[in-house]
XYZ file of C-alpha atoms in Angstrom:
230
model
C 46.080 179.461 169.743
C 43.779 182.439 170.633
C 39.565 182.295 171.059
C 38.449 185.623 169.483
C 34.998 186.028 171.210
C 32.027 188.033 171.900
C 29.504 188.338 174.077
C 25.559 189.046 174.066
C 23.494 189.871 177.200
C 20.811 192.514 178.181
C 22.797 193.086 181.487
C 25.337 195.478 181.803
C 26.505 193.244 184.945
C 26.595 190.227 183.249
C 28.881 191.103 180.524
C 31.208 192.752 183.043
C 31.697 189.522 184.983
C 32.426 187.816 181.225
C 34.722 190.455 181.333
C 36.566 189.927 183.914
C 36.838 186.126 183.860
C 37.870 187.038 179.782
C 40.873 188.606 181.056
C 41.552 185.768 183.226
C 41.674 183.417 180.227
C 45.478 183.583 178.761
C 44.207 181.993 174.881
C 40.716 184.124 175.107
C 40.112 187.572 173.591
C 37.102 189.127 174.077
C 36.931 191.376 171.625
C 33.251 193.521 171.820
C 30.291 193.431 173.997
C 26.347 193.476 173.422
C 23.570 194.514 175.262
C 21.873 194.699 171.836
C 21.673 190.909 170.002
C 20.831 192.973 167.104
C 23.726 195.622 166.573
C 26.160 192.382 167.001
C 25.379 190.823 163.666
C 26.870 193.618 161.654
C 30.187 193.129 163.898
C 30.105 188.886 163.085
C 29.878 190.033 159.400
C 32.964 192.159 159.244
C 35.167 190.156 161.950
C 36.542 186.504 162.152
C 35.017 185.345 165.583
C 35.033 182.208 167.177
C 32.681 182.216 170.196
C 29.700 183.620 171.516
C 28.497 184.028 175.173
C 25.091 183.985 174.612
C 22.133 185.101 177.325
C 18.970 183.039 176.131
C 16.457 185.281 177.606
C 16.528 188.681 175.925
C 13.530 191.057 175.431
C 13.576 191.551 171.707
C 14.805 187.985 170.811
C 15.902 185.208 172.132
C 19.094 183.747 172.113
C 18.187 180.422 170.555
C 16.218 182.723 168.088
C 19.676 184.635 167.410
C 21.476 181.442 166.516
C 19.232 180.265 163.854
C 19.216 184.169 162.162
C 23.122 183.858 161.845
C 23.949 182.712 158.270
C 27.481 181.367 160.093
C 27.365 180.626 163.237
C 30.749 180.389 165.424
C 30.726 178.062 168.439
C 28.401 179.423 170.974
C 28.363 178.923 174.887
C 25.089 179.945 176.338
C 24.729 181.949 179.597
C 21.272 182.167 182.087
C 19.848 181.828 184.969
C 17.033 179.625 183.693
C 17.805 176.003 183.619
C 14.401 174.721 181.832
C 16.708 176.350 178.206
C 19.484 173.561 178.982
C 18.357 170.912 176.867
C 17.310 172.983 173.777
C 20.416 174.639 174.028
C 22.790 171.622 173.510
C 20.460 170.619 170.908
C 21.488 173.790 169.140
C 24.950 171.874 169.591
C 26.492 174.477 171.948
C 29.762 174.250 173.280
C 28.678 174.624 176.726
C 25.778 175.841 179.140
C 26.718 177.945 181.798
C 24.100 179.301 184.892
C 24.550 181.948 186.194
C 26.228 183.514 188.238
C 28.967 181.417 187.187
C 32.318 180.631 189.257
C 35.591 181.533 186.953
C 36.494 177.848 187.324
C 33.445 176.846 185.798
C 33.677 179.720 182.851
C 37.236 178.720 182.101
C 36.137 175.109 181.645
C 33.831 176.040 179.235
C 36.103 178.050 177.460
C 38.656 175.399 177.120
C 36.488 173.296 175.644
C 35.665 175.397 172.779
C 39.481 175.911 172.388
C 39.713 172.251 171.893
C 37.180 172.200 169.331
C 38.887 174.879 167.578
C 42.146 172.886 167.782
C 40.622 169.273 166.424
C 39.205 171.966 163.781
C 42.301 173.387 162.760
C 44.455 170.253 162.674
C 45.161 168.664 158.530
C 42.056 167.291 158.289
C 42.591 163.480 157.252
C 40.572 160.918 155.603
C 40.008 159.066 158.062
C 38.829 158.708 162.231
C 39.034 156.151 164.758
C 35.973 154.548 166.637
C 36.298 152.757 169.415
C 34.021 149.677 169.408
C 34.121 147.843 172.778
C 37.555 147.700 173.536
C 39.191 148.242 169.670
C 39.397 150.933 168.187
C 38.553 150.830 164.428
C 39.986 153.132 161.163
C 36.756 154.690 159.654
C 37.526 155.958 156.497
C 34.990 159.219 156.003
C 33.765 158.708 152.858
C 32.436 155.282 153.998
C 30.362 157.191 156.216
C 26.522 157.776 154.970
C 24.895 159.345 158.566
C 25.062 158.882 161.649
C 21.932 158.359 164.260
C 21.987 158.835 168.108
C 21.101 155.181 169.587
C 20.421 156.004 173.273
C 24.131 156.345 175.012
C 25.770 155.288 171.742
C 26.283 156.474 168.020
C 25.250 154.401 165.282
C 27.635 155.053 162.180
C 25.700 153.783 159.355
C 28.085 153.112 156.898
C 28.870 151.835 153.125
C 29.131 148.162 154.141
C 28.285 148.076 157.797
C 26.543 149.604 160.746
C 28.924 150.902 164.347
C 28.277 151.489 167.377
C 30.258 154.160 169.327
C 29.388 154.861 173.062
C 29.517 158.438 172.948
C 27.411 161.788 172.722
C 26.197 163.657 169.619
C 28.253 166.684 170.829
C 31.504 164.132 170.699
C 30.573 163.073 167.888
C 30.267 166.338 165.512
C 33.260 167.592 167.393
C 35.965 165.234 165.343
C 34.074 165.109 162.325
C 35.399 167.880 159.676
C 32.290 170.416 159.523
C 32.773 170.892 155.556
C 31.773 167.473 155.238
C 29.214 166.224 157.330
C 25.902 168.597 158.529
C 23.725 167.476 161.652
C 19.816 168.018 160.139
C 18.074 166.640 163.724
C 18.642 166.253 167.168
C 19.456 162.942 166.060
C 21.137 163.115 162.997
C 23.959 164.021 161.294
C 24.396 163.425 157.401
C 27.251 163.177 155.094
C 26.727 166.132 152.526
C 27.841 164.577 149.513
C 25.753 161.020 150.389
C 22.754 163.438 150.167
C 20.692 162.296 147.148
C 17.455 164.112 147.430
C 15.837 167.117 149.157
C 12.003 167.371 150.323
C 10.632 169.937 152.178
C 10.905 168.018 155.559
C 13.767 165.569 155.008
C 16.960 164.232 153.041
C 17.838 160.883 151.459
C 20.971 159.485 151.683
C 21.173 155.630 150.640
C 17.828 155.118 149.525
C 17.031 156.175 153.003
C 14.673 159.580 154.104
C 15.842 161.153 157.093
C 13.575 163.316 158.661
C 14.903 167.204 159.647
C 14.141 168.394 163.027
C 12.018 171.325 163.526
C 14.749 173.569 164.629
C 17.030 172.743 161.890
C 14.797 173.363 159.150
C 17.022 176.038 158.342
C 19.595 173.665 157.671
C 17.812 172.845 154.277
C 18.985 176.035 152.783
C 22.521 175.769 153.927
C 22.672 172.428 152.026
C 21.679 173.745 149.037
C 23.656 176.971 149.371
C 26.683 174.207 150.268
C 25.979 171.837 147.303
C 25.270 174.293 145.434
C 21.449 173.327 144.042
């Protein structure tokens, strides 16, 4: 399976090391370069990418700022030399954060994690997942699944009947859930779209239950509507 990528930075220098680790990577192809974030959008309209090296600082915008413009975003590892963007970044739910300058070990570990993302992706989708719960694993069956809240170092699956915990991150989390099903709304949330019975301007309800949206996925509100079609 191949990554088609791209890759956005205001650095001539820094997309030429991206380049040369790219050609490094057997299952990657790069396929275009920015230095503009800007004259990249019409090329994510008219081609089928999967991944985005991202810079975060960038004179004109930013690369958080880019994200949330994209009406589809593909998976998206960030790149900079400022580590204070880390934590809104994987709140953004990025693959991966790299600093630079960044080792070709370290870039190809990245990039095989967004291949196995796009693998899990690909695969049938079933009906179903397994949680492990202590030491057993339980069948889940997805449409028992309301939403899902991040409880310190575990997930709490809230579902039909009954409430799991799952030590594991919000990023492992999203990663084997099928994304035409289930929409994260908060750093702390994810929600099942079709357990969604109302819409405010601030929050959902699923279950008789208002979940509040974050501030920087506010633009997630349109997406469910465009999605359920309201």
């Amino acid at each position: 399976m191949t990554l088609n990528a791209i890759a956005i930075d205001d650095e001539p220098r820094a997309l030429e090391v991206i380049e040369i680790h790219a050609q490094k990577v057997p299952f990657l192809e790069l396929k275009a370069t920015f230095t503009d974030a800007f004259e990249a959008i019409p090329f994510l309209q008219q081609n089928k990418i999967d991944l985005i090296f991202l810079d975060i600082k960038m004179p004109d915008i930013s690369g958080i700022e880019f994200v949330h413009i994209l009406q589809k975003t593909p998976m998206i590892i960030f790149t900079t030399a400022y580590s204070e963007y880390a934590v809104k970044g994987f709140e953004l739910d990025a693959v991966d954060y790299l600093m630079k300058p960044f080792s070709l070990a370290r870039f190809t570990k990245a990039c095989n994690k967004a291949l196995e993302i796009k693998l899990s992706r690909s695969e049938e989708t079933h009906n179903f997942i397994f949680l492990k719960t202590g030491y057993e694993e339980e069948k889940v069956l997805l449409d028992d699944i309301l939403y899902i809240e991040a409880e310190g170092n575990y997930m709490a699956y809230v579902l039909k009947n009954k409430k799991l915990l799952c030590r594991q991150n919000i990023g492992e989390c999203i990663s084997q859930l099928p994304t035409n099903q289930f929409i994260r709304i908060h750093r702390s949330y994810i929600v099942a779209l079709n357990k969604i019975q109302k819409i405010t301007r601030h929050s959902v309800w699923v279950a008789g239950s208002e979940i509040a949206v974050g501030a920087s996925y506010e633009d997630k509100l349109g997406e469910i509507r465009e999605r359920l079609k309201l």
